Tab-separated table of N, CA, C and O in Angstrom:
chain	number	residue	atom	x	y	z
A	1	MET	N	-15.091	-63.726	17.343
A	1	MET	CA	-14.789	-62.284	18.473
A	1	MET	C	-14.423	-60.918	18.072
A	1	MET	O	-13.432	-60.471	17.514
A	2	ASP	N	-15.115	-59.982	18.799
A	2	ASP	CA	-15.096	-58.909	18.435
A	2	ASP	C	-14.276	-58.499	19.400
A	2	ASP	O	-14.582	-58.289	20.780
A	3	THR	N	-13.360	-57.425	19.038
A	3	THR	CA	-12.015	-56.818	20.078
A	3	THR	C	-13.300	-55.358	19.993
A	3	THR	O	-13.640	-54.660	19.255
A	4	PRO	N	-13.344	-55.074	21.881
A	4	PRO	CA	-13.667	-53.776	21.808
A	4	PRO	C	-12.971	-52.704	21.531
A	4	PRO	O	-11.893	-52.647	21.132
A	5	ALA	N	-13.586	-51.388	21.216
A	5	ALA	CA	-12.773	-50.439	20.340
A	5	ALA	C	-12.017	-49.669	21.196
A	5	ALA	O	-12.569	-49.811	22.599
A	6	PRO	N	-10.916	-49.277	21.435
A	6	PRO	CA	-10.009	-48.839	22.589
A	6	PRO	C	-10.636	-47.290	23.041
A	6	PRO	O	-11.399	-46.919	22.470
A	7	LYS	N	-10.577	-47.408	24.309
A	7	LYS	CA	-11.659	-46.147	25.050
A	7	LYS	C	-10.512	-44.651	24.624
A	7	LYS	O	-9.431	-44.834	24.678
A	8	VAL	N	-11.190	-43.766	24.439
A	8	VAL	CA	-10.538	-42.296	24.014
A	8	VAL	C	-10.886	-41.651	25.148
A	8	VAL	O	-12.066	-41.361	25.397
A	9	SER	N	-9.751	-40.992	25.195
A	9	SER	CA	-10.068	-40.186	26.753
A	9	SER	C	-10.615	-38.824	26.354
A	9	SER	O	-10.636	-38.577	25.114
A	10	ARG	N	-10.932	-38.107	26.938
A	10	ARG	CA	-11.918	-37.133	26.913
A	10	ARG	C	-10.404	-35.705	26.328
A	10	ARG	O	-10.701	-35.317	25.649
A	11	ARG	N	-9.208	-36.129	26.788
A	11	ARG	CA	-8.120	-35.226	26.465
A	11	ARG	C	-8.118	-35.589	25.087
A	11	ARG	O	-7.390	-34.376	24.217
A	12	GLN	N	-7.694	-36.668	24.389
A	12	GLN	CA	-7.497	-37.025	23.271
A	12	GLN	C	-8.894	-36.591	22.143
A	12	GLN	O	-8.538	-36.181	20.883
A	13	ARG	N	-9.720	-36.495	22.473
A	13	ARG	CA	-10.788	-36.088	21.308
A	13	ARG	C	-10.714	-34.796	21.377
A	13	ARG	O	-10.961	-34.341	20.560
A	14	ARG	N	-10.393	-34.009	22.815
A	14	ARG	CA	-10.183	-32.399	22.605
A	14	ARG	C	-8.764	-31.851	21.656
A	14	ARG	O	-9.163	-31.088	21.021
A	15	ALA	N	-7.974	-32.671	21.891
A	15	ALA	CA	-6.909	-32.884	21.037
A	15	ALA	C	-7.445	-33.102	19.349
A	15	ALA	O	-6.866	-31.797	18.618
A	16	GLU	N	-8.113	-33.884	19.256
A	16	GLU	CA	-8.456	-34.001	17.827
A	16	GLU	C	-9.195	-33.473	17.245
A	16	GLU	O	-9.235	-32.565	15.934
A	17	ALA	N	-10.248	-32.358	18.203
A	17	ALA	CA	-11.173	-31.160	17.485
A	17	ALA	C	-10.617	-30.303	17.377
A	17	ALA	O	-10.606	-29.438	16.141
A	18	LEU	N	-9.085	-29.633	18.214
A	18	LEU	CA	-8.236	-28.836	17.998
A	18	LEU	C	-7.810	-28.645	16.714
A	18	LEU	O	-7.608	-28.133	15.956
A	19	ARG	N	-7.479	-29.962	16.374
A	19	ARG	CA	-6.396	-30.171	14.951
A	19	ARG	C	-6.921	-29.682	13.915
A	19	ARG	O	-6.690	-29.481	13.036
A	20	LYS	N	-8.348	-30.472	14.045
A	20	LYS	CA	-9.541	-30.424	12.846
A	20	LYS	C	-9.340	-28.929	12.428
A	20	LYS	O	-9.796	-28.329	11.384
A	21	ARG	N	-9.912	-28.310	13.775
A	21	ARG	CA	-10.065	-26.836	13.527
A	21	ARG	C	-8.895	-26.158	12.769
A	21	ARG	O	-8.988	-24.894	12.289
A	22	ALA	N	-7.827	-26.100	13.508
A	22	ALA	CA	-6.405	-25.898	13.059
A	22	ALA	C	-6.379	-25.794	11.901
A	22	ALA	O	-5.463	-24.672	11.255
A	23	LEU	N	-6.397	-27.393	11.270
A	23	LEU	CA	-6.619	-27.154	9.644
A	23	LEU	C	-7.275	-27.442	8.729
A	23	LEU	O	-7.156	-27.559	7.533
A	24	SER	N	-8.289	-26.541	9.014
A	24	SER	CA	-9.030	-26.324	8.603
A	24	SER	C	-9.184	-25.559	7.034
A	24	SER	O	-8.428	-24.547	7.569
A	25	PRO	N	-9.670	-26.011	6.016
A	25	PRO	CA	-8.859	-24.967	4.897
A	25	PRO	C	-9.423	-23.716	4.761
A	25	PRO	O	-8.668	-22.990	4.379
A	26	ILE	N	-10.648	-23.610	5.650
A	26	ILE	CA	-11.226	-21.794	5.286
A	26	ILE	C	-10.220	-21.223	6.400
A	26	ILE	O	-9.885	-20.364	6.126
A	27	ARG	N	-9.573	-21.521	7.649
A	27	ARG	CA	-8.774	-21.083	8.502
A	27	ARG	C	-7.638	-21.108	7.563
A	27	ARG	O	-7.202	-19.670	8.042
A	28	ILE	N	-6.923	-22.166	7.279
A	28	ILE	CA	-5.646	-21.358	6.459
A	28	ILE	C	-5.834	-20.496	5.411
A	28	ILE	O	-5.329	-19.714	5.262
A	29	MET	N	-6.970	-20.617	5.203
A	29	MET	CA	-7.079	-19.455	3.612
A	29	MET	C	-7.073	-17.830	4.093
A	29	MET	O	-6.719	-16.979	3.804
A	30	LEU	N	-7.833	-17.768	5.069
A	30	LEU	CA	-8.612	-16.268	6.032
A	30	LEU	C	-6.653	-15.984	6.271
A	30	LEU	O	-6.164	-14.963	6.406
A	31	MET	N	-5.881	-17.122	6.987
A	31	MET	CA	-4.348	-16.640	7.384
A	31	MET	C	-3.507	-16.232	6.454
A	31	MET	O	-2.643	-15.488	6.490
A	32	VAL	N	-3.569	-16.765	5.424
A	32	VAL	CA	-2.750	-16.548	4.070
A	32	VAL	C	-3.358	-15.240	3.539
A	32	VAL	O	-2.572	-14.526	3.466
A	33	LEU	N	-4.579	-14.886	3.625
A	33	LEU	CA	-5.162	-13.911	2.808
A	33	LEU	C	-4.691	-12.566	4.189
A	33	LEU	O	-4.750	-11.542	3.847
A	34	MET	N	-4.500	-12.742	5.284
A	34	MET	CA	-4.433	-12.182	6.498
A	34	MET	C	-3.045	-11.770	6.331
A	34	MET	O	-2.566	-10.839	7.289
A	35	LEU	N	-2.046	-12.217	5.621
A	35	LEU	CA	-0.311	-12.376	6.352
A	35	LEU	C	-0.128	-10.824	5.525
A	35	LEU	O	0.818	-10.285	6.179
A	36	PRO	N	-1.078	-10.362	4.148
A	36	PRO	CA	-0.292	-8.322	3.764
A	36	PRO	C	-0.605	-8.189	4.588
A	36	PRO	O	0.126	-6.784	4.901
A	37	VAL	N	-1.868	-7.873	5.046
A	37	VAL	CA	-2.038	-6.667	6.173
A	37	VAL	C	-1.667	-6.624	7.369
A	37	VAL	O	-0.906	-5.710	7.943
A	38	THR	N	-0.954	-7.731	8.397
A	38	THR	CA	-0.372	-8.299	9.052
A	38	THR	C	1.043	-7.552	8.814
A	38	THR	O	1.619	-6.906	9.508
A	39	THR	N	1.772	-7.968	7.833
A	39	THR	CA	2.984	-7.220	7.341
A	39	THR	C	3.059	-5.879	7.453
A	39	THR	O	3.936	-5.238	8.078
A	40	ILE	N	1.960	-5.449	6.859
A	40	ILE	CA	1.518	-3.786	6.846
A	40	ILE	C	1.835	-3.305	7.968
A	40	ILE	O	2.412	-2.153	8.202
A	41	GLY	N	1.079	-3.679	9.163
A	41	GLY	CA	0.661	-3.440	9.993
A	41	GLY	C	2.235	-3.465	10.923
A	41	GLY	O	2.102	-2.508	11.834
A	42	ILE	N	2.692	-4.306	10.774
A	42	ILE	CA	4.110	-4.550	11.350
A	42	ILE	C	4.868	-3.571	11.116
A	42	ILE	O	5.816	-2.633	12.011
A	43	ALA	N	5.235	-3.309	9.782
A	43	ALA	CA	5.978	-2.208	8.935
A	43	ALA	C	5.825	-0.873	9.604
A	43	ALA	O	6.594	-0.269	9.852
A	44	VAL	N	4.285	-0.514	9.384
A	44	VAL	CA	3.714	0.733	10.036
A	44	VAL	C	4.237	1.041	11.669
A	44	VAL	O	4.651	2.056	12.376
A	45	GLY	N	4.138	-0.174	12.321
A	45	GLY	CA	4.331	-0.101	13.609
A	45	GLY	C	5.700	0.332	13.914
A	45	GLY	O	6.114	1.062	15.009
A	46	VAL	N	6.544	-0.311	13.050
A	46	VAL	CA	7.838	-0.060	13.355
A	46	VAL	C	8.163	1.134	12.982
A	46	VAL	O	9.099	1.910	13.627
A	47	TYR	N	7.796	1.601	12.095
A	47	TYR	CA	8.464	3.046	11.159
A	47	TYR	C	7.780	3.981	12.139
A	47	TYR	O	8.650	4.920	12.277
A	48	LEU	N	6.516	4.086	13.241
A	48	LEU	CA	6.330	4.891	13.831
A	48	LEU	C	6.977	4.735	14.899
A	48	LEU	O	7.369	5.986	15.895
A	49	ARG	N	7.730	4.041	15.378
A	49	ARG	CA	8.294	3.853	16.509
A	49	ARG	C	9.952	4.220	16.331
A	49	ARG	O	10.485	5.087	17.285
A	50	THR	N	10.219	4.142	15.322
A	50	THR	CA	12.017	4.879	14.512
A	50	THR	C	12.006	5.734	13.993
A	50	THR	O	13.201	6.296	14.115
A	51	SER	N	10.834	6.565	13.872
A	51	SER	CA	10.960	7.573	12.774
A	51	SER	C	11.065	9.073	13.928
A	51	SER	O	11.103	8.734	15.243
A	52	GLU	N	11.901	10.130	13.416
A	52	GLU	CA	12.358	10.888	13.676
A	52	GLU	C	11.028	12.106	14.302
A	52	GLU	O	11.547	12.884	14.927
A	53	PHE	N	9.759	11.750	13.738
A	53	PHE	CA	8.567	12.677	13.809
A	53	PHE	C	8.087	11.963	15.163
A	53	PHE	O	8.020	10.901	15.122
A	54	GLU	N	6.819	12.257	15.415
A	54	GLU	CA	5.864	12.181	16.136
A	54	GLU	C	4.971	11.414	15.722
A	54	GLU	O	5.116	11.158	14.672
A	55	HIS	N	3.920	10.644	16.396
A	55	HIS	CA	3.228	9.454	15.699
A	55	HIS	C	2.506	10.067	14.774
A	55	HIS	O	2.223	9.517	13.796
A	56	ASP	N	1.957	11.271	15.118
A	56	ASP	CA	0.963	11.716	14.133
A	56	ASP	C	1.509	12.296	12.922
A	56	ASP	O	0.966	12.119	11.595
A	57	GLU	N	2.635	12.937	13.094
A	57	GLU	CA	3.361	13.608	12.203
A	57	GLU	C	4.066	12.426	10.873
A	57	GLU	O	3.871	12.464	10.048
A	58	ALA	N	4.469	11.303	11.611
A	58	ALA	CA	4.914	10.297	10.981
A	58	ALA	C	3.875	9.352	10.470
A	58	ALA	O	4.023	8.925	8.876
A	59	LEU	N	2.745	9.359	10.701
A	59	LEU	CA	1.651	8.739	10.081
A	59	LEU	C	1.312	9.754	8.915
A	59	LEU	O	1.227	9.301	7.703
A	60	LEU	N	1.095	10.804	8.830
A	60	LEU	CA	0.956	11.715	7.826
A	60	LEU	C	2.409	11.765	6.587
A	60	LEU	O	1.417	11.786	5.580
A	61	HIS	N	3.423	11.628	7.147
A	61	HIS	CA	4.459	11.351	6.451
A	61	HIS	C	4.315	9.924	5.517
A	61	HIS	O	4.612	10.365	4.557
A	62	LEU	N	3.716	8.831	6.185
A	62	LEU	CA	3.430	7.949	5.114
A	62	LEU	C	2.632	7.835	4.750
A	62	LEU	O	2.538	7.473	3.331
A	63	ILE	N	1.355	8.418	4.893
A	63	ILE	CA	0.253	9.083	3.884
A	63	ILE	C	0.856	9.938	2.691
A	63	ILE	O	0.330	9.707	1.604
A	64	ALA	N	1.768	10.661	3.195
A	64	ALA	CA	2.181	11.438	2.123
A	64	ALA	C	2.973	10.797	0.979
A	64	ALA	O	3.501	11.721	-0.161
A	65	LEU	N	3.687	9.838	1.026
A	65	LEU	CA	4.015	9.042	0.291
A	65	LEU	C	3.297	8.639	-1.215
A	65	LEU	O	3.287	8.487	-2.184
A	66	ALA	N	1.447	8.568	-0.802
A	66	ALA	CA	0.984	7.866	-1.729
A	66	ALA	C	0.429	9.485	-2.701
A	66	ALA	O	-0.286	8.691	-4.010
A	67	GLY	N	0.741	10.747	-2.549
A	67	GLY	CA	0.706	11.304	-2.934
A	67	GLY	C	-0.043	13.069	-2.439
A	67	GLY	O	-0.590	12.639	-1.811
A	68	CYS	N	0.012	14.075	-2.861
A	68	CYS	CA	-0.648	15.264	-2.463
A	68	CYS	C	-1.790	15.006	-2.354
A	68	CYS	O	-2.503	15.404	-1.549
A	69	ASN	N	-3.111	14.318	-3.240
A	69	ASN	CA	-4.305	14.427	-3.331
A	69	ASN	C	-4.753	13.259	-2.097
A	69	ASN	O	-5.552	13.510	-1.452
A	70	ALA	N	-3.894	12.215	-1.797
A	70	ALA	CA	-4.106	11.806	-0.415
A	70	ALA	C	-3.912	12.100	0.775
A	70	ALA	O	-4.636	12.301	1.912
A	71	VAL	N	-2.672	13.256	0.896
A	71	VAL	CA	-2.154	13.865	2.028
A	71	VAL	C	-3.320	14.864	2.207
A	71	VAL	O	-3.480	15.295	3.671
A	72	GLU	N	-3.363	15.827	1.546
A	72	GLU	CA	-4.192	16.921	1.538
A	72	GLU	C	-5.763	16.414	1.821
A	72	GLU	O	-6.739	17.974	1.971
A	73	ASN	N	-6.264	14.995	1.709
A	73	ASN	CA	-7.477	15.102	2.117
A	73	ASN	C	-7.403	15.234	3.549
A	73	ASN	O	-8.539	15.218	4.352
A	74	ILE	N	-6.459	14.635	4.432
A	74	ILE	CA	-6.594	14.996	5.880
A	74	ILE	C	-5.876	15.964	6.421
A	74	ILE	O	-6.468	16.705	7.181
A	75	VAL	N	-4.546	16.909	6.016
A	75	VAL	CA	-4.129	17.919	6.220
A	75	VAL	C	-3.838	18.437	5.055
A	75	VAL	O	-3.194	18.449	4.092
A	76	PRO	N	-4.500	20.106	5.044
A	76	PRO	CA	-3.849	20.819	3.729
A	76	PRO	C	-2.330	21.218	3.772
A	76	PRO	O	-2.057	21.209	4.790
A	77	GLY	N	-1.584	21.114	2.556
A	77	GLY	CA	-0.176	21.428	2.289
A	77	GLY	C	0.120	22.563	2.398
A	77	GLY	O	-1.185	23.703	3.253
A	78	PRO	N	1.239	23.429	2.148
A	78	PRO	CA	2.354	22.981	1.241
A	78	PRO	C	3.343	22.279	2.755
A	78	PRO	O	2.867	22.479	3.903
A	79	PHE	N	4.074	21.252	2.398
A	79	PHE	CA	4.550	20.759	3.175
A	79	PHE	C	6.426	21.060	2.928
A	79	PHE	O	6.630	21.353	1.971
A	80	VAL	N	7.047	21.323	4.110
A	80	VAL	CA	8.647	22.156	3.426
A	80	VAL	C	9.437	21.076	3.951
A	80	VAL	O	9.117	19.772	4.285
A	81	ALA	N	10.808	21.318	2.758
A	81	ALA	CA	11.460	20.001	3.020
A	81	ALA	C	12.503	19.915	4.578
A	81	ALA	O	12.213	20.948	5.208
A	82	GLY	N	12.122	18.695	4.789
A	82	GLY	CA	12.742	18.494	6.513
A	82	GLY	C	11.600	18.086	7.405
A	82	GLY	O	11.732	17.697	8.457
A	83	GLY	N	10.451	18.613	7.078
A	83	GLY	CA	9.441	18.644	7.538
A	83	GLY	C	8.157	17.454	7.253
A	83	GLY	O	9.005	16.164	6.420
A	84	PRO	N	7.265	17.014	8.376
A	84	PRO	CA	6.454	15.750	8.040
A	84	PRO	C	6.094	15.952	6.748
A	84	PRO	O	5.042	16.967	6.461
A	85	GLY	N	5.467	15.080	6.024
A	85	GLY	CA	4.981	15.401	4.802
A	85	GLY	C	5.681	15.552	3.488
A	85	GLY	O	4.839	15.936	2.287
A	86	TYR	N	6.982	15.788	3.522
A	86	TYR	CA	7.323	16.551	2.590
A	86	TYR	C	8.087	15.342	1.738
A	86	TYR	O	9.013	14.547	2.534
A	87	HIS	N	8.110	15.231	0.425
A	87	HIS	CA	8.762	14.201	-0.318
A	87	HIS	C	8.931	14.474	-1.356
A	87	HIS	O	8.362	15.333	-2.087
A	88	LYS	N	10.647	14.246	-1.945
A	88	LYS	CA	10.917	14.907	-2.880
A	88	LYS	C	10.007	15.131	-4.618
A	88	LYS	O	10.015	15.605	-5.207
A	89	ARG	N	9.577	13.624	-4.331
A	89	ARG	CA	8.831	13.653	-5.431
A	89	ARG	C	7.234	14.187	-5.527
A	89	ARG	O	6.560	14.378	-6.688
A	90	ASN	N	7.496	14.937	-4.726
A	90	ASN	CA	6.052	15.843	-4.134
A	90	ASN	C	6.468	17.315	-4.372
A	90	ASN	O	5.209	18.081	-4.438
A	91	ASP	N	7.412	17.191	-5.123
A	91	ASP	CA	7.923	18.614	-5.513
A	91	ASP	C	8.286	18.753	-6.283
A	91	ASP	O	9.583	18.612	-6.719
A	92	PRO	N	7.536	19.315	-7.352
A	92	PRO	CA	8.082	18.905	-8.902
A	92	PRO	C	8.996	19.964	-9.343
A	92	PRO	O	9.688	19.841	-10.289
A	93	ASP	N	8.692	21.819	-8.494
A	93	ASP	CA	9.118	22.435	-9.315
A	93	ASP	C	10.522	22.702	-8.604
A	93	ASP	O	11.952	23.349	-8.492
A	94	GLY	N	10.940	21.760	-7.296
A	94	GLY	CA	12.214	21.742	-6.425
A	94	GLY	C	12.388	22.943	-5.742
A	94	GLY	O	13.720	23.142	-5.546
A	95	ASP	N	11.876	23.389	-5.692
A	95	ASP	CA	12.108	25.062	-4.236
A	95	ASP	C	11.649	24.263	-3.106
A	95	ASP	O	11.740	25.393	-2.131
A	96	GLY	N	11.853	23.007	-2.291
A	96	GLY	CA	11.681	22.788	-1.088
A	96	GLY	C	10.577	22.805	-0.168
A	96	GLY	O	9.977	22.517	0.748
A	97	VAL	N	9.256	22.852	-1.171
A	97	VAL	CA	7.704	23.172	-0.935
A	97	VAL	C	6.971	21.876	-1.414
A	97	VAL	O	6.825	21.944	-3.039
A	98	ALA	N	6.583	21.375	-0.745
A	98	ALA	CA	5.961	19.848	-1.558
A	98	ALA	C	4.227	19.980	-1.505
A	98	ALA	O	3.740	20.754	-0.424
A	99	CYS	N	3.687	19.765	-2.260
A	99	CYS	CA	2.055	19.966	-2.454
A	99	CYS	C	1.182	21.425	-2.080
A	99	CYS	O	0.564	21.809	-1.159
A	100	ASP	N	2.308	22.036	-3.140
A	100	ASP	CA	1.933	23.772	-3.051
A	100	ASP	C	0.531	23.784	-3.513
A	100	ASP	O	0.326	23.076	-4.740
A	101	THR	N	-0.522	24.259	-3.354
A	101	THR	CA	-1.802	24.460	-3.450
A	101	THR	C	-1.687	25.676	-4.272
A	101	THR	O	-2.961	26.213	-4.449
A	102	ARG	N	-1.115	26.615	-4.485
A	102	ARG	CA	-0.987	28.005	-4.880
A	102	ARG	C	-1.443	27.545	-6.547
A	102	ARG	O	-0.576	26.752	-6.925
A	103	SER	N	-1.958	28.558	-7.292
A	103	SER	CA	-2.121	28.156	-8.820
A	103	SER	C	-1.079	28.605	-9.279
A	103	SER	O	-0.547	29.745	-8.991
A	104	VAL	N	-0.716	27.938	-10.465
A	104	VAL	CA	0.721	27.950	-11.143
A	104	VAL	C	0.066	28.561	-12.751
A	104	VAL	O	-0.397	28.106	-13.056
A	105	VAL	N	0.411	29.555	-13.066
A	105	VAL	CA	0.461	30.201	-14.086
A	105	VAL	C	1.634	30.000	-14.861
A	105	VAL	O	2.498	30.495	-14.602
A	106	PHE	N	1.055	29.210	-16.062
A	106	PHE	CA	2.489	29.320	-17.316
A	106	PHE	C	2.199	30.224	-18.315
A	106	PHE	O	1.187	30.363	-18.558
A	107	GLU	N	3.538	30.830	-18.763
A	107	GLU	CA	3.194	31.717	-19.616
A	107	GLU	C	3.984	31.393	-20.835
A	107	GLU	O	5.358	30.903	-20.411
A	108	PRO	N	3.722	30.832	-21.962
A	108	PRO	CA	4.245	30.129	-23.009
A	108	PRO	C	5.474	31.309	-23.550
A	108	PRO	O	4.998	31.967	-23.675
A	109	SER	N	6.895	30.786	-23.392
A	109	SER	CA	7.646	31.986	-24.229
A	109	SER	C	7.358	31.893	-25.597
A	109	SER	O	7.997	32.964	-26.223
A	110	ALA	N	7.330	30.926	-26.190
A	110	ALA	CA	6.956	30.583	-27.816
A	110	ALA	C	5.669	30.211	-27.857
A	110	ALA	O	5.240	29.357	-27.320
A	111	PRO	N	4.865	30.920	-29.283
A	111	PRO	CA	3.475	30.178	-29.670
A	111	PRO	C	3.971	28.771	-29.792
A	111	PRO	O	4.947	28.067	-30.201
A	112	PRO	N	3.024	27.445	-29.472
A	112	PRO	CA	2.956	26.433	-29.466
A	112	PRO	C	2.819	25.870	-31.047
A	112	PRO	O	2.567	27.033	-31.858
A	113	GLN	N	3.759	24.886	-31.298
A	113	GLN	CA	4.154	24.561	-32.538
A	113	GLN	C	2.952	23.242	-33.043
A	113	GLN	O	2.998	22.121	-32.396
A	114	HIS	N	2.529	23.189	-34.326
A	114	HIS	CA	1.478	22.527	-34.389
A	114	HIS	C	2.365	21.185	-35.194
A	114	HIS	O	3.072	22.050	-36.166
A	115	THR	N	2.457	19.896	-34.982
A	115	THR	CA	3.323	19.058	-35.833
A	115	THR	C	1.908	17.874	-36.060
A	115	THR	O	0.950	17.789	-35.379
A	116	GLU	N	2.429	17.494	-37.107
A	116	GLU	CA	1.491	16.318	-37.561
A	116	GLU	C	1.520	15.159	-36.741
A	116	GLU	O	2.691	14.839	-36.188
A	117	ALA	N	0.542	14.366	-36.205
A	117	ALA	CA	0.930	13.011	-35.872
A	117	ALA	C	1.554	12.198	-36.735
A	117	ALA	O	1.248	12.327	-38.105
A	118	PRO	N	2.319	11.236	-36.208
A	118	PRO	CA	3.246	10.560	-37.262
A	118	PRO	C	2.381	9.423	-38.035
A	118	PRO	O	1.418	9.337	-37.023
A	119	ALA	N	2.433	9.210	-38.644
A	119	ALA	CA	1.539	7.769	-39.229
A	119	ALA	C	1.385	6.748	-38.739
A	119	ALA	O	2.999	6.112	-38.313
A	120	ALA	N	0.310	6.130	-38.736
A	120	ALA	CA	0.552	4.805	-38.032
A	120	ALA	C	0.995	3.733	-38.675
A	120	ALA	O	0.691	3.768	-40.000
A	121	ARG	N	1.670	2.881	-38.239
A	121	ARG	CA	1.871	1.711	-38.698
A	121	ARG	C	1.329	0.330	-38.314
A	121	ARG	O	0.913	0.136	-37.437
A	122	ARG	N	1.113	-0.499	-39.513
A	122	ARG	CA	0.387	-1.484	-39.596
A	122	ARG	C	0.777	-2.906	-39.589
A	122	ARG	O	1.120	-3.210	-40.593
A	123	VAL	N	0.915	-3.699	-38.965
A	123	VAL	CA	1.007	-5.413	-38.986
A	123	VAL	C	0.340	-5.871	-38.751
A	123	VAL	O	-0.014	-6.712	-37.748
A	124	GLY	N	-0.389	-6.673	-39.983
A	124	GLY	CA	-1.594	-7.445	-39.776
A	124	GLY	C	-2.706	-6.576	-39.194
A	124	GLY	O	-3.235	-5.766	-39.816
A	125	THR	N	-3.230	-7.006	-37.967
A	125	THR	CA	-4.161	-5.924	-37.584
A	125	THR	C	-3.826	-5.408	-36.635
A	125	THR	O	-4.611	-4.576	-35.543
A	126	ALA	N	-2.739	-5.614	-36.326
A	126	ALA	CA	-2.176	-4.853	-34.977
A	126	ALA	C	-1.661	-3.333	-35.327
A	126	ALA	O	-1.148	-3.156	-36.554
A	127	LYS	N	-1.637	-2.507	-34.373
A	127	LYS	CA	-1.484	-0.715	-34.524
A	127	LYS	C	-0.408	-0.203	-33.881
A	127	LYS	O	-0.411	-0.358	-33.092
A	128	PHE	N	0.503	0.346	-34.834
A	128	PHE	CA	1.955	1.034	-33.719
A	128	PHE	C	1.854	2.015	-33.991
A	128	PHE	O	2.026	2.517	-34.922
A	129	VAL	N	1.855	3.138	-33.017
A	129	VAL	CA	2.127	4.251	-33.148
A	129	VAL	C	3.412	4.382	-32.093
A	129	VAL	O	3.761	3.843	-31.288
A	130	ARG	N	4.051	5.631	-32.679
A	130	ARG	CA	4.845	5.929	-32.396
A	130	ARG	C	4.949	6.866	-31.406
A	130	ARG	O	3.820	7.954	-31.457
A	131	PRO	N	5.577	6.716	-29.896
A	131	PRO	CA	5.037	7.746	-28.800
A	131	PRO	C	5.652	9.087	-29.123
A	131	PRO	O	6.407	9.122	-29.884
């Protein structure tokens, strides 16, 4: 004697379909791949709200962290100490002006001395050069 299959309600069928979609490997992979983007978005949002600069200046300040080339594509420098866009690492001469685009002329104090390159050492097939 065959027993009838239990009747499944529409609510149970919808719940099972939702469970299958939520646990699909593609959806899980997309969520894992989007995690860094989400984290960066949250961090930038928090920085924009807590920064002492206005929103556009704070964003400029964040972009300047990537270097002078990145920020000068948006806004030409120079950036002064204490202002948006100034980072100490973008100020190589330490004068309080970062991303200074003025041409710098270097005048050597003594003629350059030519030194011979150190001899390379070999061990097997590996080549070692002293820096």
